[in-house]
Coordinates of C-alpha atoms and ligand atoms in Angstrom, one line a residue:
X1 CA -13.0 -4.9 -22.9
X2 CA -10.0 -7.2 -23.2
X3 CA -7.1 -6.8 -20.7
X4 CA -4.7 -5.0 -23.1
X5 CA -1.2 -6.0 -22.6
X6 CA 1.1 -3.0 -23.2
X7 CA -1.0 -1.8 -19.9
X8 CA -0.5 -4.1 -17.7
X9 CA 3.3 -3.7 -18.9
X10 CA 3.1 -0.5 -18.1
X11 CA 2.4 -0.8 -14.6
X12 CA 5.6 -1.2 -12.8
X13 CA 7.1 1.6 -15.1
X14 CA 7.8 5.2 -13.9
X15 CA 5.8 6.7 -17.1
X16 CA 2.3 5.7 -16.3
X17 CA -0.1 6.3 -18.4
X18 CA -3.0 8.7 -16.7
X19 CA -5.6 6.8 -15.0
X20 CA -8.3 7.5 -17.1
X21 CA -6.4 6.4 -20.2
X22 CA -6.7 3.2 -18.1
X23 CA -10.4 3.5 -17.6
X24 CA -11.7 4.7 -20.9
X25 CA -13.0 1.7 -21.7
X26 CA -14.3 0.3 -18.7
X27 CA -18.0 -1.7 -19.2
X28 CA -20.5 0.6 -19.7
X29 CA -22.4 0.9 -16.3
X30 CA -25.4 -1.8 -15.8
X31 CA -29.1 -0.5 -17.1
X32 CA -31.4 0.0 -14.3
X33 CA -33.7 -2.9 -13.6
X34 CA -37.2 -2.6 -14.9
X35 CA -40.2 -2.6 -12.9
X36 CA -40.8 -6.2 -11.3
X37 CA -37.5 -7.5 -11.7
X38 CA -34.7 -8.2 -9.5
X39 CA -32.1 -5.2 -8.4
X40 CA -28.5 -4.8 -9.4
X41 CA -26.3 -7.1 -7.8
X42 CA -23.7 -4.8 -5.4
X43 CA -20.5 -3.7 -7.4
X44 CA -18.1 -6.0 -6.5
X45 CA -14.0 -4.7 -5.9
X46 CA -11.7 -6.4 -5.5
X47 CA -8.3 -4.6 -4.3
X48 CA -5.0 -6.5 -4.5
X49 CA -3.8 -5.8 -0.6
X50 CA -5.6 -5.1 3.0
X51 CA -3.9 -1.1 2.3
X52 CA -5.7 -0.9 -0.9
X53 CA -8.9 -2.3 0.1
X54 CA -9.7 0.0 3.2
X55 CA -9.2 2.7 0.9
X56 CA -12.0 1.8 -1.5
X57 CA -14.0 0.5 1.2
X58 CA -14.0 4.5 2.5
X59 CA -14.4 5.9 -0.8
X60 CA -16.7 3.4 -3.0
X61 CA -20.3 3.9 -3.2
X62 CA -22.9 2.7 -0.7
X63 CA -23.5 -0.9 -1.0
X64 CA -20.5 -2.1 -2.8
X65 CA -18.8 -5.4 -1.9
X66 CA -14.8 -5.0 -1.2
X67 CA -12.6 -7.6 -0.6
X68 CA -8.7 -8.2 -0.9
X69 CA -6.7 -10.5 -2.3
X70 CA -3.5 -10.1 0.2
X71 CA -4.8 -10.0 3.5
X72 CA -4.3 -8.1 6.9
X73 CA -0.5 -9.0 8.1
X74 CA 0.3 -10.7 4.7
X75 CA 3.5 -10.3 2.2
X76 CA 1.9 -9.3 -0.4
X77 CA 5.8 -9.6 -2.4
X78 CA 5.3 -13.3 -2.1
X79 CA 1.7 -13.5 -2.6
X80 CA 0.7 -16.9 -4.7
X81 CA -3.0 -16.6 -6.3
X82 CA -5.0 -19.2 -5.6
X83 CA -7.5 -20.5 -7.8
X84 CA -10.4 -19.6 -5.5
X85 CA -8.9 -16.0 -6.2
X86 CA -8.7 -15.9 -9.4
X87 CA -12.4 -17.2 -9.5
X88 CA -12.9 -14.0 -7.4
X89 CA -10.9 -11.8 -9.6
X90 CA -13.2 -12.9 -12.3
X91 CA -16.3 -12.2 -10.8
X92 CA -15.4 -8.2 -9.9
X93 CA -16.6 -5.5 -11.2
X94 CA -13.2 -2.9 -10.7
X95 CA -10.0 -4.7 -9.9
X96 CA -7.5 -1.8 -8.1
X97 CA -3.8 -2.5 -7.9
X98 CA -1.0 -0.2 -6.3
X99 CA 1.2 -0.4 -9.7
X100 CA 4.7 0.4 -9.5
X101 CA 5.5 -3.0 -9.7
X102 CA 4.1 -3.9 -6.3
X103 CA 2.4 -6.8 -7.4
X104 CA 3.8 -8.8 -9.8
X105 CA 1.9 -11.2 -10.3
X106 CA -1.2 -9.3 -11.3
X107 CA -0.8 -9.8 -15.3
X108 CA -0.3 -13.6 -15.1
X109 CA -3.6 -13.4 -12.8
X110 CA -5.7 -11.2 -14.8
X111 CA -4.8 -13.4 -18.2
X112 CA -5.3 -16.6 -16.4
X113 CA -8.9 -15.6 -14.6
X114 CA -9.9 -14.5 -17.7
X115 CA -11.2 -11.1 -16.0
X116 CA -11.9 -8.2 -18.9
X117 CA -12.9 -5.0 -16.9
X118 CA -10.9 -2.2 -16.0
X119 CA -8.0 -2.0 -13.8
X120 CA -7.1 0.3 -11.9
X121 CA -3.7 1.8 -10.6
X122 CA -4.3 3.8 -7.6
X123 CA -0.7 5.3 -7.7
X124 CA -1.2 6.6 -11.2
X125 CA 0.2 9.5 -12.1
X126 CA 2.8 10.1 -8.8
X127 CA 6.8 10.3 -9.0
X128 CA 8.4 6.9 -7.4
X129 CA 11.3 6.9 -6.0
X130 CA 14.1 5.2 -8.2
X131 CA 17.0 3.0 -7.4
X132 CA 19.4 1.3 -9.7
X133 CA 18.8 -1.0 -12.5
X134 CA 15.4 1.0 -12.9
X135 CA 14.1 -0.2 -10.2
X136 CA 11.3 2.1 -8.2
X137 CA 10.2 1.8 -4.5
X138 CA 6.3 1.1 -4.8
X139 CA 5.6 1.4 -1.1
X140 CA 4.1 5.4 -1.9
X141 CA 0.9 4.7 0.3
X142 CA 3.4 5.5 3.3
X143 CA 3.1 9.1 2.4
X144 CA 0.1 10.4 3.6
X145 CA 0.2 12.8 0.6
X146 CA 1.0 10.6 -1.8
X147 CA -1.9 8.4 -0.2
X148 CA -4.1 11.5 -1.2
X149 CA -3.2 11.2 -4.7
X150 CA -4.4 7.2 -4.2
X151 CA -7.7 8.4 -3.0
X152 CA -8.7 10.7 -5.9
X153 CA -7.0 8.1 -8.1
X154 CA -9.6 6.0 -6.9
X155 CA -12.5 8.1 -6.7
X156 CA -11.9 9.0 -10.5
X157 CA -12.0 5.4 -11.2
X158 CA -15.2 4.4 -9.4
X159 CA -17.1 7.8 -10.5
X160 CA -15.8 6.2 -14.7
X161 CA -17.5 2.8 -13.5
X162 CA -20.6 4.1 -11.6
X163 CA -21.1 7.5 -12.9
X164 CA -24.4 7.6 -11.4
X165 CA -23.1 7.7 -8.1
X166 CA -20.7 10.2 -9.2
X167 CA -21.8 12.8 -6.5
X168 CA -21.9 10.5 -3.4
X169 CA -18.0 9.4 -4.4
X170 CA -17.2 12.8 -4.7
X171 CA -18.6 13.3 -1.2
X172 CA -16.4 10.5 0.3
X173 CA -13.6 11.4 -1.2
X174 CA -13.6 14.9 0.1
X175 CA -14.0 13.4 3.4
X176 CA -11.7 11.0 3.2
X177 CA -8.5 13.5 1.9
X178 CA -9.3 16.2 4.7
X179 CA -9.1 13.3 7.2
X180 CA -6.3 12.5 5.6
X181 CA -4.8 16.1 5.0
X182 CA -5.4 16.1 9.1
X183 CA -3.4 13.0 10.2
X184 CA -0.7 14.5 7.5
X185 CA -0.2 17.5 10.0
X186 CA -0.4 15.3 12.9
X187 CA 2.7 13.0 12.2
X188 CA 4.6 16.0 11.0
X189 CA 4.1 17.7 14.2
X190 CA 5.1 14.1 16.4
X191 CA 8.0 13.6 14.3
X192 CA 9.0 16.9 13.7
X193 CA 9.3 16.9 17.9
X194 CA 12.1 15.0 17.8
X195 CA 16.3 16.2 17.0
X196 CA 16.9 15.3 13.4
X197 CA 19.8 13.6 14.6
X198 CA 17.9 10.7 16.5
X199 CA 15.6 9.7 14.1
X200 CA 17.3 6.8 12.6
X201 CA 15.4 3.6 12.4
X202 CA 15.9 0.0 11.4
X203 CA 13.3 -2.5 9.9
X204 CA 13.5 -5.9 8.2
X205 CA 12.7 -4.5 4.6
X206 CA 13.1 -1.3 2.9
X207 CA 9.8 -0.3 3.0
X208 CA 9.6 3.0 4.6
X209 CA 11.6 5.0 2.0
X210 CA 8.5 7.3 1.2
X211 CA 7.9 7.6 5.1
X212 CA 11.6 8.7 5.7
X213 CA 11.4 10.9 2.3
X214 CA 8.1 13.0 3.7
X215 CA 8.8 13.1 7.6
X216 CA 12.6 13.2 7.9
X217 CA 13.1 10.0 9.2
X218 CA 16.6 7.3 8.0
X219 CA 15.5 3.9 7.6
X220 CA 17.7 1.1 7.3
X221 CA 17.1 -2.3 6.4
X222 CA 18.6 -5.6 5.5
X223 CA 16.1 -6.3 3.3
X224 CA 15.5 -4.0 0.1
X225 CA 12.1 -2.8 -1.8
X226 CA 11.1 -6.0 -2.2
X227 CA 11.2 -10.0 0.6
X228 CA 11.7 -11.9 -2.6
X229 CA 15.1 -13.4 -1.1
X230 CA 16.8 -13.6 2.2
X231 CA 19.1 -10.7 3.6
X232 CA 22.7 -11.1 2.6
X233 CA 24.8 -12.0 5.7
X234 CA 27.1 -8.6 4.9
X235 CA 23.7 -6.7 5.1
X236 CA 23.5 -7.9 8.4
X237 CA 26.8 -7.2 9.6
X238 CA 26.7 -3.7 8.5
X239 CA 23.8 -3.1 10.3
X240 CA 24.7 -4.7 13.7
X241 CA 28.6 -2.2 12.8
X242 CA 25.8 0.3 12.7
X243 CA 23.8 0.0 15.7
X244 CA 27.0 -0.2 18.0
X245 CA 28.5 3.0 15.8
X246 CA 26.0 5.3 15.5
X247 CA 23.6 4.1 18.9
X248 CA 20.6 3.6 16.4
X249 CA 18.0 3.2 19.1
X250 CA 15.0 2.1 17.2
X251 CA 14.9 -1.2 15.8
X252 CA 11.1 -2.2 14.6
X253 CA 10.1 -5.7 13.4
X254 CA 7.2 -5.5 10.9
X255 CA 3.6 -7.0 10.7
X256 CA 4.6 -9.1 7.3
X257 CA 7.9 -10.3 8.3
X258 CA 9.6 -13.2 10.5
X259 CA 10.7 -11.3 13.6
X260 CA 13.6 -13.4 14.2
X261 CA 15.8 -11.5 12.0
X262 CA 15.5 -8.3 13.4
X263 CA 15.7 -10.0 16.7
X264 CA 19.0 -11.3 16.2
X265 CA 20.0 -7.7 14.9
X266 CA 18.9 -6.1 18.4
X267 CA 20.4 -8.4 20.1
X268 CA 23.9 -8.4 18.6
X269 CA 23.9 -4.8 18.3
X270 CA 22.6 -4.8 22.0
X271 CA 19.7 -2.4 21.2
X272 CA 15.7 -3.0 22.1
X273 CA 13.3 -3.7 19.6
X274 CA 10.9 -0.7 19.7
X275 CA 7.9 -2.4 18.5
X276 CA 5.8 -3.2 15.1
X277 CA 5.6 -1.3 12.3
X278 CA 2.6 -2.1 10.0
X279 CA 4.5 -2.2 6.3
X280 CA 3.0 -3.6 3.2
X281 CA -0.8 -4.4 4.8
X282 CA -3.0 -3.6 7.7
X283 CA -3.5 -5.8 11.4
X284 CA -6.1 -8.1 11.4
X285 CA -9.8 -6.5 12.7
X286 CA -9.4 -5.6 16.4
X287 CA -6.2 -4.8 15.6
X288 CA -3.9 -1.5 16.2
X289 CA -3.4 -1.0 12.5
X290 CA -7.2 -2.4 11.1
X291 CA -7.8 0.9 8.8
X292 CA -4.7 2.6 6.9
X293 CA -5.3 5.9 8.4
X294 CA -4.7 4.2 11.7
X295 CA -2.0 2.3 10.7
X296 CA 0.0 5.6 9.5
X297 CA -1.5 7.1 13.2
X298 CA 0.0 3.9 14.9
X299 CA 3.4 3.9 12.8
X300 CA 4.3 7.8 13.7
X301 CA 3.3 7.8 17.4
X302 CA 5.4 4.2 18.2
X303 CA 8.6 5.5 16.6
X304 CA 7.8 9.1 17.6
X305 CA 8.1 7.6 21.2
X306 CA 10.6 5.1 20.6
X307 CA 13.5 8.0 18.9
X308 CA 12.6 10.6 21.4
X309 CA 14.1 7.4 24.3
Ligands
ZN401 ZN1 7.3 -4.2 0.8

């Protein structure tokens, strides 16, 4: 199939179309090999951030090759393609975005690589949350339940590309969403510890709003929904007002962004920085954040600690 524009449009828009309106016409799965010759290649995905790719790396079928485009501690807001990536993008079998305008620079990339499959939107479907000038947050993967709705986004989309495998994907993502389901109960429990009244948090950029939304948590930032450009110096000040007003005791720098910023915040507003939150992509391997379940695990139990004091 071609890479039809009014899609790719579509993405950063609130009224997405379903996901397998987006998938109808992916490429009909490869024939089986005959006798003698050589097997399938391995499906190859390639998902546009570390989140996204730990996701389908739990929930594609045995076998398959996933890599990302925006790696582990990467901005993926500023993200430049490279031309070895677009080689890559090329190449793959599924390409899986977040949508919701999180990567903008997906349709120029798709065009330019000259990619035709399918590709698809794991947050399809969901309700953002809105701001002004129709803008929406499309951080939703920090809501464990909305990161459900990712995972049998996904599922759907690789069971439409390898319907042979259908039942093995449908295995894995039943697996996947209880263990999800689980750590869903967990950070509601840790957070839900601690008086409404303390759970105020700063972090460089506004990328927590689903978090706050699902586990009653106020997150403020200097930054908005997306790095694109620098904090406003009155953004700043109100924050630092804030800190010495209200005592906000948590103050987090954040995996993707420069630290100095929200040192200089702490520091003015005399408060501790509690830590790192992982944002917009996962740590590196080895790392406290290396899968997204245990980045959302990692995420609740440092602030949990840091707003009980
Ligand atoms: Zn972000």
């Amino acid at each position: 199939m071609t890479m039809n524009r009014r899609q790719i449009l579509q993405f950063g828009s609130a009224a997405l179309p379903a996901l397998h309106a987006l998938t109808a016409r992916a490429q009909a799965p490869a024939p089986a090999p005959a006798p003698g010759t050589a097997p399938i290649p391995a499906p190859r995905i390639v998902a546009s951030f570390s989140i996204l790719a730990d996701m389908a790396q739990e929930l594609a079928p045995t076998g398959a090759q996933v890599t990302s485009l925006v790696g582990p501690d990467a901005d993926a807001h500023v993200y430049e393609p490279s031309p070895a990536d677009g080689r890559r993008l090329a190449r793959a079998d599924l390409v899986l975005i977040n949508g919701l305008g999180f990567e903008g620079w997906i349709e120029r990339m798709v065009k330019v690589s000259g990619y035709r499959g399918t590709v698809a939107v794991a947050s399809s479907g969901l309700q953002p949350r809105t701001g002004g000038h129709h803008n929406v947050d499309p951080h939703a993967w920090q809501d464990l339940a909305l990161a459900r709705r990712y995972a049998v986004n996904i599922s759907a989309a690789f069971a439409e590309r390898w319907p042979r495998q259908r039942e093995e994907i449908a295995r894995r993502n039943a697996d996947y969403t209880a263990r999800i389901d689980s750590l869903d109960r967990q950070v509601r429990d840790w957070l839900g510890a601690v008086p409404r009244a303390q759970r105020r948090v700063i972090t460089s950029h506004d990328a927590f709003g689903y978090f706050g939304a699902a586990y009653g948590v106020d997150f403020l930032a200097p930054q908005g929904w997306n790095t694109h450009s620098e904090p406003s110096a009155a953004a700043v000040a109100r924050l630092i007002r804030q800190i010495k007003k209200d005592g906000v005791r948590a103050i987090f720098i954040e995996n993707i962004s420069d630290r100095r910023l929200v040192e200089r915040i702490a520091d003015e507003g005399g408060a501790r920085i509690g830590g790192t939150l992982y944002s917009d992509a996962l740590s590196k391997p080895g790392g406290p954040a290396a899968t997204y379940l245990r980045m959302m695990e990692h995420n609740a139990r440092i602030l949990a600690a840091a707003l009980q004091g």
